[in-house]
Coordinates of C-alpha atoms in Angstrom, one line a residue:
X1 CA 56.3 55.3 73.0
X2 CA 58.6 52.2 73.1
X3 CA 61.8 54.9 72.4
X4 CA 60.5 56.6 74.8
X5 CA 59.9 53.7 77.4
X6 CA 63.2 52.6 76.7
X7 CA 65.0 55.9 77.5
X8 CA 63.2 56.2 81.0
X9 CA 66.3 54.2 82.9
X10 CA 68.4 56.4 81.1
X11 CA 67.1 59.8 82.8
X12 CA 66.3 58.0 85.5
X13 CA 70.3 57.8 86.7
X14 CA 70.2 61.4 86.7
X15 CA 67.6 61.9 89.8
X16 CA 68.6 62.0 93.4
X17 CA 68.7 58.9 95.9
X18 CA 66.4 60.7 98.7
X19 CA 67.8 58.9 101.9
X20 CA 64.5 57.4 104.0
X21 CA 65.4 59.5 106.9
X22 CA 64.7 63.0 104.4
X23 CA 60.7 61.3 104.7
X24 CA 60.7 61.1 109.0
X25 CA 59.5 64.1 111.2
X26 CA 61.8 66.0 112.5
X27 CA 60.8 64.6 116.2
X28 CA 60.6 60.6 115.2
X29 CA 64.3 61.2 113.5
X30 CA 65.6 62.9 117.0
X31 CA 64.4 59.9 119.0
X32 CA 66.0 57.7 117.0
X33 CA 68.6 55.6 118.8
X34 CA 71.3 55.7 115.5
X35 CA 70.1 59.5 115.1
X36 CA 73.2 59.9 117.5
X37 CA 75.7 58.1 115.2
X38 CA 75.1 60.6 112.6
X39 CA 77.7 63.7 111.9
X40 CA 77.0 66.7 112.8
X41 CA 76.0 68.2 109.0
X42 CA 73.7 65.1 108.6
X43 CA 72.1 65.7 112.1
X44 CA 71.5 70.1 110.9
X45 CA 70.0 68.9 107.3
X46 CA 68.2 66.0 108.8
X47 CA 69.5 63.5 105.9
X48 CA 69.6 66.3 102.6
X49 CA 70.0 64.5 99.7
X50 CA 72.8 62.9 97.9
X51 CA 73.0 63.7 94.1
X52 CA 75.0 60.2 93.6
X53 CA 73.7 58.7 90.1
X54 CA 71.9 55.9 90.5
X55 CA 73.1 53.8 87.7
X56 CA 71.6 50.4 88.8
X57 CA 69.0 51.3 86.6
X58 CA 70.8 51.9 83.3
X59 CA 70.8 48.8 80.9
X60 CA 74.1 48.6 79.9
X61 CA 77.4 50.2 80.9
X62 CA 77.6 52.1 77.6
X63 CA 74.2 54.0 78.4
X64 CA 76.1 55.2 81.4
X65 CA 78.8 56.2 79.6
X66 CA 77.2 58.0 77.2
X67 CA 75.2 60.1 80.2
X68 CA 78.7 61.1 81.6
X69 CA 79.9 62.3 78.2
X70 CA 76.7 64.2 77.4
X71 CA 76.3 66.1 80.7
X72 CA 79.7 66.5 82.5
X73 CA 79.1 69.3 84.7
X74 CA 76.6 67.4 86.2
X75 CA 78.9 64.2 86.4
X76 CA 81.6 66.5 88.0
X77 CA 79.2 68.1 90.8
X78 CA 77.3 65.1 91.3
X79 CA 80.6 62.8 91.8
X80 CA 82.2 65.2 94.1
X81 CA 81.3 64.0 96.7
X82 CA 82.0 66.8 99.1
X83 CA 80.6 70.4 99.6
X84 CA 84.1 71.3 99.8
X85 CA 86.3 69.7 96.9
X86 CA 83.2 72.0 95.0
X87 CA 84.3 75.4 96.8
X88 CA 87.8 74.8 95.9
X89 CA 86.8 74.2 92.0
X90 CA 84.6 76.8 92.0
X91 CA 85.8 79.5 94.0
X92 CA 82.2 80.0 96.0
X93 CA 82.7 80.3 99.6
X94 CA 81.6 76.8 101.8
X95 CA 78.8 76.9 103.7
X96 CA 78.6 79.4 106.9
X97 CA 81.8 81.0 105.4
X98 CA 82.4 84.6 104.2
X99 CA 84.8 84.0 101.7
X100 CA 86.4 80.8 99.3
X101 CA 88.8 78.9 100.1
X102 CA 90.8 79.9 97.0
X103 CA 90.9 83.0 95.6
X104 CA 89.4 83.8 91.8
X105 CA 91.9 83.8 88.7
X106 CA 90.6 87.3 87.6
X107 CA 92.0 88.2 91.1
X108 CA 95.4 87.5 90.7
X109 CA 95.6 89.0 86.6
X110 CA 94.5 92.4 88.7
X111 CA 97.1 92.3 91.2
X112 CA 100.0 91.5 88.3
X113 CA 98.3 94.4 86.3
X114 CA 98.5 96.8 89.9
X115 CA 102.1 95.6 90.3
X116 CA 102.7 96.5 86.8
X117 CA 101.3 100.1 86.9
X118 CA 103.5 100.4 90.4
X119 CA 106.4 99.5 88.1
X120 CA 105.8 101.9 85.6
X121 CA 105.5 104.7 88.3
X122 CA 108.5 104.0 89.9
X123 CA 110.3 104.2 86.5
X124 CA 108.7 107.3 86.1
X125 CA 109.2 108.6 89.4
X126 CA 113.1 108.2 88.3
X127 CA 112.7 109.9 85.5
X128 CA 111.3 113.1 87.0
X129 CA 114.1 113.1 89.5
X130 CA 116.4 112.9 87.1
X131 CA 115.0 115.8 85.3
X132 CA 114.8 117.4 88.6
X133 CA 111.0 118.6 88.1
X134 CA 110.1 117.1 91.0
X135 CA 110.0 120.2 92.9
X136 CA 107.7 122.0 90.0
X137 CA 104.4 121.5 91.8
X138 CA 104.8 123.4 94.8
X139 CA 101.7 122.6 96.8
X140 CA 99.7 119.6 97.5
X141 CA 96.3 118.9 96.0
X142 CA 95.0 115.5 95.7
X143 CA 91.5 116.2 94.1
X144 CA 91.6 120.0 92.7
X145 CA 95.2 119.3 91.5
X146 CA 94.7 116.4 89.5
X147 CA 93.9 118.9 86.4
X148 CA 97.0 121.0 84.9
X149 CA 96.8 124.5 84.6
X150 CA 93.8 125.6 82.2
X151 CA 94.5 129.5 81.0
X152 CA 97.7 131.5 81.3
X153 CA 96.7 133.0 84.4
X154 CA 96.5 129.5 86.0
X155 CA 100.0 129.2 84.4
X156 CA 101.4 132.4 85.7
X157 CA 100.2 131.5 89.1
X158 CA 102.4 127.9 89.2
X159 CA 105.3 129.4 88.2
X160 CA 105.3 132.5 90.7
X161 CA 105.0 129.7 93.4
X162 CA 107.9 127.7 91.9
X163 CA 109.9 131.4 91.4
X164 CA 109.7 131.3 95.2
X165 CA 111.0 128.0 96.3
X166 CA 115.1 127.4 96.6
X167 CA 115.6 125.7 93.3
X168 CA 114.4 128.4 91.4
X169 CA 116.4 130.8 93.2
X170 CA 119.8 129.1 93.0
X171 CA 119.7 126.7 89.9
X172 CA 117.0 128.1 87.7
X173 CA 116.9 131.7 88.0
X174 CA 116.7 132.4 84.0
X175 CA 114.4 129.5 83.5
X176 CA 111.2 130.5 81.2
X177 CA 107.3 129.7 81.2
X178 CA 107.9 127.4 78.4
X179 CA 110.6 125.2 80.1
X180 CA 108.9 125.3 83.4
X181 CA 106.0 123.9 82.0
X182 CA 107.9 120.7 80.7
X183 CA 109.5 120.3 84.0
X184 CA 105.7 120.7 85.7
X185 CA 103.7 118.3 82.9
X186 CA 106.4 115.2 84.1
X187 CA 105.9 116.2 88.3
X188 CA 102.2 116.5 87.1
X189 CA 101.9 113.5 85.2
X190 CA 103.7 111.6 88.3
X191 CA 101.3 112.3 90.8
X192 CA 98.3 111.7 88.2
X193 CA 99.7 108.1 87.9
X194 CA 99.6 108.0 91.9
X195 CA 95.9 109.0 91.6
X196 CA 95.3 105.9 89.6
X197 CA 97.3 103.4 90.9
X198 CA 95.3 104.3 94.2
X199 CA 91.7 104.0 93.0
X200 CA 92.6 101.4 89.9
X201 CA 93.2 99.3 93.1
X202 CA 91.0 100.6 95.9
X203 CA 87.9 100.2 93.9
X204 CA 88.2 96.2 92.2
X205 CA 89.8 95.6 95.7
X206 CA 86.1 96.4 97.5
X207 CA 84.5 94.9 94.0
X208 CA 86.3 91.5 94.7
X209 CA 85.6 91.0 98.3
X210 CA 82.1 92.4 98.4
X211 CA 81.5 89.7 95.4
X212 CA 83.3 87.0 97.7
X213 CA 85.8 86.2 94.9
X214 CA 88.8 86.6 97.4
X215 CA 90.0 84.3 100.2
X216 CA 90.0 85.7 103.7
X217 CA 94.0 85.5 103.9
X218 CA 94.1 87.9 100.7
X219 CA 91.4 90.0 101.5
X220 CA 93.1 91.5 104.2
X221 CA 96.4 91.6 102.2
X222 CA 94.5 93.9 99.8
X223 CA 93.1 95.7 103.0
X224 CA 97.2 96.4 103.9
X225 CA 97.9 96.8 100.7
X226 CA 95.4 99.8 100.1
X227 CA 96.1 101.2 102.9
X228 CA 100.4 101.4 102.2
X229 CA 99.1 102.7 99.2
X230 CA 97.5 105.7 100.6
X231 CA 100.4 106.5 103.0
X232 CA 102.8 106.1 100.2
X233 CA 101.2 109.5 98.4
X234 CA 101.7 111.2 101.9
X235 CA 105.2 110.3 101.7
X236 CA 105.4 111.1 98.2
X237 CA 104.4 114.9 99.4
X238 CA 106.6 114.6 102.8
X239 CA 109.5 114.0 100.6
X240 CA 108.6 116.6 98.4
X241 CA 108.6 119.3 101.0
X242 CA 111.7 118.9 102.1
X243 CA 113.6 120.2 98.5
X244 CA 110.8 123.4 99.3
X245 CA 112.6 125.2 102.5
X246 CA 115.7 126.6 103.0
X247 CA 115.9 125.4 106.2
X248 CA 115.9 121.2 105.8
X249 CA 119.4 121.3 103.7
X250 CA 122.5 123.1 104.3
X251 CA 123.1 127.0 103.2
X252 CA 124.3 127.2 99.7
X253 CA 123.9 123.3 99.1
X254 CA 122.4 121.9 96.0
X255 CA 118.2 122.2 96.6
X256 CA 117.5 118.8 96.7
X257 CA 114.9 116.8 99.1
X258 CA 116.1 114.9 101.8
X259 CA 117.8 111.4 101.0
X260 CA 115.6 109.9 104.0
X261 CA 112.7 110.9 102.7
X262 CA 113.7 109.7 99.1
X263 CA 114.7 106.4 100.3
X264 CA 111.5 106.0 102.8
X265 CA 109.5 107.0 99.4
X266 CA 111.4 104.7 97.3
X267 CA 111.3 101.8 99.7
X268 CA 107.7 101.8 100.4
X269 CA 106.6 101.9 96.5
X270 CA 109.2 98.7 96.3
X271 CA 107.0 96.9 99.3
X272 CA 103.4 98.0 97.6
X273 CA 105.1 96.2 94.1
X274 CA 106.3 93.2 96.2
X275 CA 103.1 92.5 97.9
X276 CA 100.8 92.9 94.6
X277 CA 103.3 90.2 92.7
X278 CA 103.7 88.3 95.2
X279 CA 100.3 87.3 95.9
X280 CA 99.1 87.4 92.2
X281 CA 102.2 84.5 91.7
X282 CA 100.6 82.9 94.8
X283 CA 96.9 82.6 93.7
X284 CA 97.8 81.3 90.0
X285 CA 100.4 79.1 91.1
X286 CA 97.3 77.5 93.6
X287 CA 95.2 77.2 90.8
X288 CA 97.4 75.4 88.5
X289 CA 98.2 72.8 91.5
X290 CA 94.2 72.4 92.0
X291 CA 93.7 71.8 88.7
X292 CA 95.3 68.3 89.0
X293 CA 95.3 67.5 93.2
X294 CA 97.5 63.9 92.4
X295 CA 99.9 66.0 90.4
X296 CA 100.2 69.3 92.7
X297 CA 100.3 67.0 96.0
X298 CA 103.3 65.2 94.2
X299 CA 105.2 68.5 93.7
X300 CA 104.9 69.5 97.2
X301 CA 105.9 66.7 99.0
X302 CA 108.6 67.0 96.7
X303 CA 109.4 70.8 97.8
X304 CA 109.1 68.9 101.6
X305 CA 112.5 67.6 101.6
X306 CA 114.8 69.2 103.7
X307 CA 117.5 69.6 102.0
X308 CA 115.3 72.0 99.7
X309 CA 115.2 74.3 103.3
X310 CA 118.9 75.4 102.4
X311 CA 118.1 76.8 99.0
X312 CA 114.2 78.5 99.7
X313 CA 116.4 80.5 102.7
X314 CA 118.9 81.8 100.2
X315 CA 116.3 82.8 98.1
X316 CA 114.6 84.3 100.8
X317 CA 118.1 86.3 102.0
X318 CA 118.7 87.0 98.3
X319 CA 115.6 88.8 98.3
X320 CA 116.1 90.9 101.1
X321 CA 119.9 91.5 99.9
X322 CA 118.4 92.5 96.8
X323 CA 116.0 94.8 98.3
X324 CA 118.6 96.3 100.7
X325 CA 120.6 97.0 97.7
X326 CA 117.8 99.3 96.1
X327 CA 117.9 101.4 99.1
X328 CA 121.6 102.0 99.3
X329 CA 120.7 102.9 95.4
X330 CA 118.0 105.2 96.8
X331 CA 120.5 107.1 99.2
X332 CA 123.0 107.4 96.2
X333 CA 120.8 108.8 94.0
X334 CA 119.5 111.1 96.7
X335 CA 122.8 112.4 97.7
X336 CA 124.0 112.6 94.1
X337 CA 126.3 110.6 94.9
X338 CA 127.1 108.9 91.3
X339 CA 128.7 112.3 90.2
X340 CA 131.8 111.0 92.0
X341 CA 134.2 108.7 91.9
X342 CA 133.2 108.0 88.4
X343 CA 135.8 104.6 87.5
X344 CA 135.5 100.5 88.5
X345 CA 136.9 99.0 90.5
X346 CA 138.5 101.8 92.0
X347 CA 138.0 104.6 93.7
X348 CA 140.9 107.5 93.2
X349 CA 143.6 105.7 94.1
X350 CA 142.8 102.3 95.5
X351 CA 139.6 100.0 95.7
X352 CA 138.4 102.7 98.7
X353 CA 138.9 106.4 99.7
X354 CA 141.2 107.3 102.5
X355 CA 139.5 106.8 105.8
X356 CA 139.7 109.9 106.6
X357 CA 137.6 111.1 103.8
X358 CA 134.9 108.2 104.5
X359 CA 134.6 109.4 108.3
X360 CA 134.7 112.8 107.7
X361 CA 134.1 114.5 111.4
X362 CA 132.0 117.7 109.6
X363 CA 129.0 114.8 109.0
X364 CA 128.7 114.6 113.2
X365 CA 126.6 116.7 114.8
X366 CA 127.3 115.1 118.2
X367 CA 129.9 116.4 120.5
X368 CA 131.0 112.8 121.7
X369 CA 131.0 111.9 118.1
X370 CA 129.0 109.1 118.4
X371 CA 127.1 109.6 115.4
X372 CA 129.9 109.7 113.4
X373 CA 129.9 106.3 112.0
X374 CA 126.3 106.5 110.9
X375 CA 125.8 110.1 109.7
X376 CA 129.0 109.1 107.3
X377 CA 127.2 105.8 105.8
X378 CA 123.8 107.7 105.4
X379 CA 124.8 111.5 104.6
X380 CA 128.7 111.3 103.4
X381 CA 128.5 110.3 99.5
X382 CA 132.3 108.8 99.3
X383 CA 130.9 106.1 102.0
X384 CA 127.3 106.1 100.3
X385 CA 128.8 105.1 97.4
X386 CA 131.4 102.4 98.7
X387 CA 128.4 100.9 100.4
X388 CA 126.2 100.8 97.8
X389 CA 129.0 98.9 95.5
X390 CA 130.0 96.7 97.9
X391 CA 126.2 95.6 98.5
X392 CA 126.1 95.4 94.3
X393 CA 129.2 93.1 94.8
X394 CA 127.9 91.2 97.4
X395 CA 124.9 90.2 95.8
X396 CA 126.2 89.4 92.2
X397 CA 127.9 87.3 94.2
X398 CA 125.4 85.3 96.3
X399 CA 123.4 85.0 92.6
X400 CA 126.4 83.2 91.4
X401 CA 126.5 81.4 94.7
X402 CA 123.2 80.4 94.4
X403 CA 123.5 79.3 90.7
X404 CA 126.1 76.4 91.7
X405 CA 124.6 75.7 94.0
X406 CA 121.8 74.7 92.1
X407 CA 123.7 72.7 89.7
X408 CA 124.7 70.2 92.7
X409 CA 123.6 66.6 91.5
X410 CA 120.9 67.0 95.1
X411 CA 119.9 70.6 93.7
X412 CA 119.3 68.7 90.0
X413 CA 117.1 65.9 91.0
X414 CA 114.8 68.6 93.7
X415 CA 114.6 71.2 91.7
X416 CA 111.5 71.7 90.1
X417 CA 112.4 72.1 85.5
X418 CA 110.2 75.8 86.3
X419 CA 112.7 76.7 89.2
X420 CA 116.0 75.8 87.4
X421 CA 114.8 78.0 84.7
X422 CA 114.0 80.5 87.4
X423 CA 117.5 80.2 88.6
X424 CA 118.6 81.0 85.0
X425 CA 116.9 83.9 84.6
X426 CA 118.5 85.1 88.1
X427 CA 121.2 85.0 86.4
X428 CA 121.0 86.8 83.4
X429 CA 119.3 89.7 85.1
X430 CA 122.4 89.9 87.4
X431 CA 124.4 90.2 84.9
X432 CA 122.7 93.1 82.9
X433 CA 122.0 95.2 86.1
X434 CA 126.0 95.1 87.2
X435 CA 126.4 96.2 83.3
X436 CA 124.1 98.9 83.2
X437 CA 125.6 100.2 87.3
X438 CA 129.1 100.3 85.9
X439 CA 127.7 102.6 83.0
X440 CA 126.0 104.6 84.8
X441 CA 129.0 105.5 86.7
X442 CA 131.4 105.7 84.1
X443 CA 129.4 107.9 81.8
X444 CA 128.3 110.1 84.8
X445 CA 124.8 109.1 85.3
X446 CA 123.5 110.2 82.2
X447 CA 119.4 110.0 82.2
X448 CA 118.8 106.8 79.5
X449 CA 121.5 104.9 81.8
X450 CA 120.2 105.9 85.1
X451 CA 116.6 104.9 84.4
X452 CA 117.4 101.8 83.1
X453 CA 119.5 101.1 86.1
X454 CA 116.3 101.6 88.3
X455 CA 114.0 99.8 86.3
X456 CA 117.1 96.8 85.9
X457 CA 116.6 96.8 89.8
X458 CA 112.7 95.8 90.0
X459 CA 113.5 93.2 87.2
X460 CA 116.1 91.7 89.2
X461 CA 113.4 91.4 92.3
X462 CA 110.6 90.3 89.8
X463 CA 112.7 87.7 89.2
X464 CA 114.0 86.2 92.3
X465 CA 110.2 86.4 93.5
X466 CA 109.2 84.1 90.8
X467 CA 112.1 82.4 91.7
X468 CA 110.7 81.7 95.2
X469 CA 107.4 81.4 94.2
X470 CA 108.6 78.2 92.3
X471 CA 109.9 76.6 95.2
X472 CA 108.0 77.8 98.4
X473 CA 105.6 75.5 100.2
X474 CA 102.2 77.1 100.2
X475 CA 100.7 75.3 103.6
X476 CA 97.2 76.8 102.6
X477 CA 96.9 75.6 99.7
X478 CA 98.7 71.7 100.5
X479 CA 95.5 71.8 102.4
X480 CA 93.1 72.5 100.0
X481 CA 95.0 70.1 97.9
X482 CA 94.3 67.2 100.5
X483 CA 90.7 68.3 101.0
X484 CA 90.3 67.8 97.3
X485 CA 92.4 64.9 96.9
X486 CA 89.9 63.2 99.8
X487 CA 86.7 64.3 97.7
X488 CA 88.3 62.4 94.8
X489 CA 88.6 59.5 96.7
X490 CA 85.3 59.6 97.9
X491 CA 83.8 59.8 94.1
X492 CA 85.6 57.3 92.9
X493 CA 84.2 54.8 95.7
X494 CA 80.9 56.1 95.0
X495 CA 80.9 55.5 91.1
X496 CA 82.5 51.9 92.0
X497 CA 80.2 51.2 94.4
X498 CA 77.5 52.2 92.2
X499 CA 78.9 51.2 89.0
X500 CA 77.1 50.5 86.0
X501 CA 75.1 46.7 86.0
X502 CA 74.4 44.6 82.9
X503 CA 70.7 43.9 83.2

């Protein structure tokens, strides 16, 4: 019993200091004349308890220490402080609040997997242009036709619809069942991959929120982000309708869909992959600046200083250059345009076709020919093709821009180590995508090439996203990062105020 006697102070740190005012009637505490003085959470919880340790009562300093070691969950919440350093640690939502402050880890590894599925359907997409059996799958199903063909006379039925569409007709009229299936297992496989980007992200998506593991900023990103999804498989079928009727391309052309649709297509798969990375990067970069608040409040007053504005709005321009780029890609490869003009730097016999041949009248369908400037950038493949070069050109060159830029003695003592290495990698993807353009071209846009031209393009953007998620100034979470700081503060007064006393 004397052990035990002894050990009494020991537990007795651990229980709560009840303030006197927890012990007075609700209507003695209202007419109190310092009830007024009181904030407003103290005067709804009428004095709640504070789990501050007591550690008056512990014998020596050493006892205390070895209560902190032995429990330190409880140390952490009990010398918190504050309700809401604890949301931020934990990811629970504060009090009268739907959602956390800070979104969960597990939220932002889902979005990077979601951006990473988008990427390998893009890709893919490519690759069953490129093979042309887009056009194999002639009508659109969303539930029944997510299973292939079953029996022959399920086969025999695809491939009488496909007989009767314009590619058949006037590009594979002596195609067989065997080879049409090939060309319908990738178109197949394409939109299967659609179906499961689609619910692999719709269904955590409602799992997340309805478990309150997402902030109220993301949530409705992921709302947005759904809902591009679901218009990007309508678009996916608008473009696909177009390559299906004589009547949407020129008499005798090649059957192809239309380069509008392609690019709209294109585009808006490029967006869904942006957002996903972008606010996975986000939510892990806010986490690893919680998880020391001195340390993460030091880096962003660093990222305050204005000469840092300069270089986050060339990454931000660099990004939409970038982007823009794609899309001239997107009308290129929709027009076919790579089939021509196959040599760098030139084209025929200078750096640029004649002019007359890059305005070509026949592209205006205007009697005032005032369309003719824009029909011949979006529709005429000589000027498709110059733009889309000069646009490569032009943003090789702002990546090399940028990367002296950064190596300025100012850029060298702002930059963050993780955003110089950032810069670097830039750098290196610029310089594989111009190689892998220019062999595309010269080798006449053979399939291997092509695709890893595309997917050479999303690496690029990956990269100048993490880029400028190194260096952008989250405002949200310098909040949070302030909130927490203050808790801090406020336990470390508390455990000095009621630091450990030699009896």
């Amino acid at each position: 019993m004397a052990s035990l006697g002894g050990s009494v102070p020991f537990f007795r740190s651990f229980a709560p200091r009840l303030s006197r005012e927890f012990f007075t009637c609700r209507q003695c505490l209202t007419q109190s004349p310092s009830y007024a003085a009181k904030p407003a959470a103290f005067r709804r919880q009428f004095g709640a308890f504070s789990f501050t340790p007591n550690t008056n009562n512990v014998n020596s300093a050493a006892a205390y220490a070895r209560a902190k070691k032995a429990f330190p969950s409880t140390w952490k919440r009990s010398a918190s402080g504050s309700a809401a350093a604890s949301a931020i640690e934990t990811g629970t939502p504060k009090s009268g609040s739907r959602f956390p402050d800070l979104s969960h880890k597990s939220v932002a590894y889902w979005l990077l997997g979601s951006a990473a599925s988008v990427f390998g359907i893009v890709v893919f997409g490519g690759l069953t242009r490129l093979t042309e059996s887009g056009l194999s799958i002639t009508e659109w199903r969303p539930v029944t036709g997510s299973l292939p063909p079953m029996n022959a006379d399920d086969w025999e039925s695809e491939f009488a619809k496909y007989r009767d569409s314009p590619e058949f007709q006037l590009l594979n009229p002596h195609m067989t069942l065997s080879e049409f299936k090939s060309i319908y297992y990738m178109e197949w496989i394409h939109r299967l991959w659609g179906r499961f980007v689609g619910l692999s992200f719709v269904l955590p998506a409602v799992y997340f929120v309805a478990r309150k593991k997402v902030s109220k900023p993301i949530a409705l990103r992921l709302a947005g982000i759904a809902g591009l999804i679901g218009f990007q498989g309508f678009l996916g079928w608008w473009m696909v309708k177009s390559g299906l009727k004589d009547d949407l391309f020129a008499p005798g052309s090649h059957p192809r869909v239309s380069q509008y649709r392609l690019t709209a297509h294109l585009g808006a798969a490029f967006v869904c992959y942006v957002a996903m990375l972008w606010n996975g990067l986000a939510i892990l970069r806010s986490h690893r600046l919680l998880a020391d608040p001195e340390a993460g409040t030091k880096l962003l007053d660093s990222l305050r200083d204005p000469k840092l504005k300069v270089f986050r709005r060339s990454v931000a321009g660099l990004a939409l250059l970038v982007f823009t780029t794609v899309i001239s890609g997107a009308l290129v490869a929709g027009l076919d345009a790579g089939l021509i003009y196959n040599e760098f730097p030139f084209m025929g016999n200078g750096l640029a076709p004649p002019k007359s041949e890059l305005f070509d009248q026949r592209y205006s369908r205007l009697e005032d020919r005032s369309d003719l400037w824009w029909r011949n950038m979006l529709e005429n493949p000589s000027l498709v093709q110059l733009d889309h070069r000069i646009l490569a050109m032009t943003t090789f060159s702002s990546i090399m821009g940028l990367w002296a830029y950064s190596k300025t003695p100012a850029m060298k003592r702002l930059l963050p180590p993780a955003a110089r290495k950032g810069v670097h990698g830039v750098v290196a993807f610029a310089f594989m995508q111009v190689g892998l353009g220019i062999s595309t071209l010269l080798y006449l846009v053979p399939t291997p090439l092509a695709s890893a031209h595309q997917a050479g393009s999303m690496f690029l953007l990956t990269w100048v996203l993490v880029l400028g998620s190194r260096i952008w100034h989250p405002s949200r979470t310098a909040k949070l990062l302030q909130m927490a700081a203050k808790a801090r503060g406020q336990a470390l007064s508390n455990a000095a105020a009621h630091g450990p006393r030699r009896v």
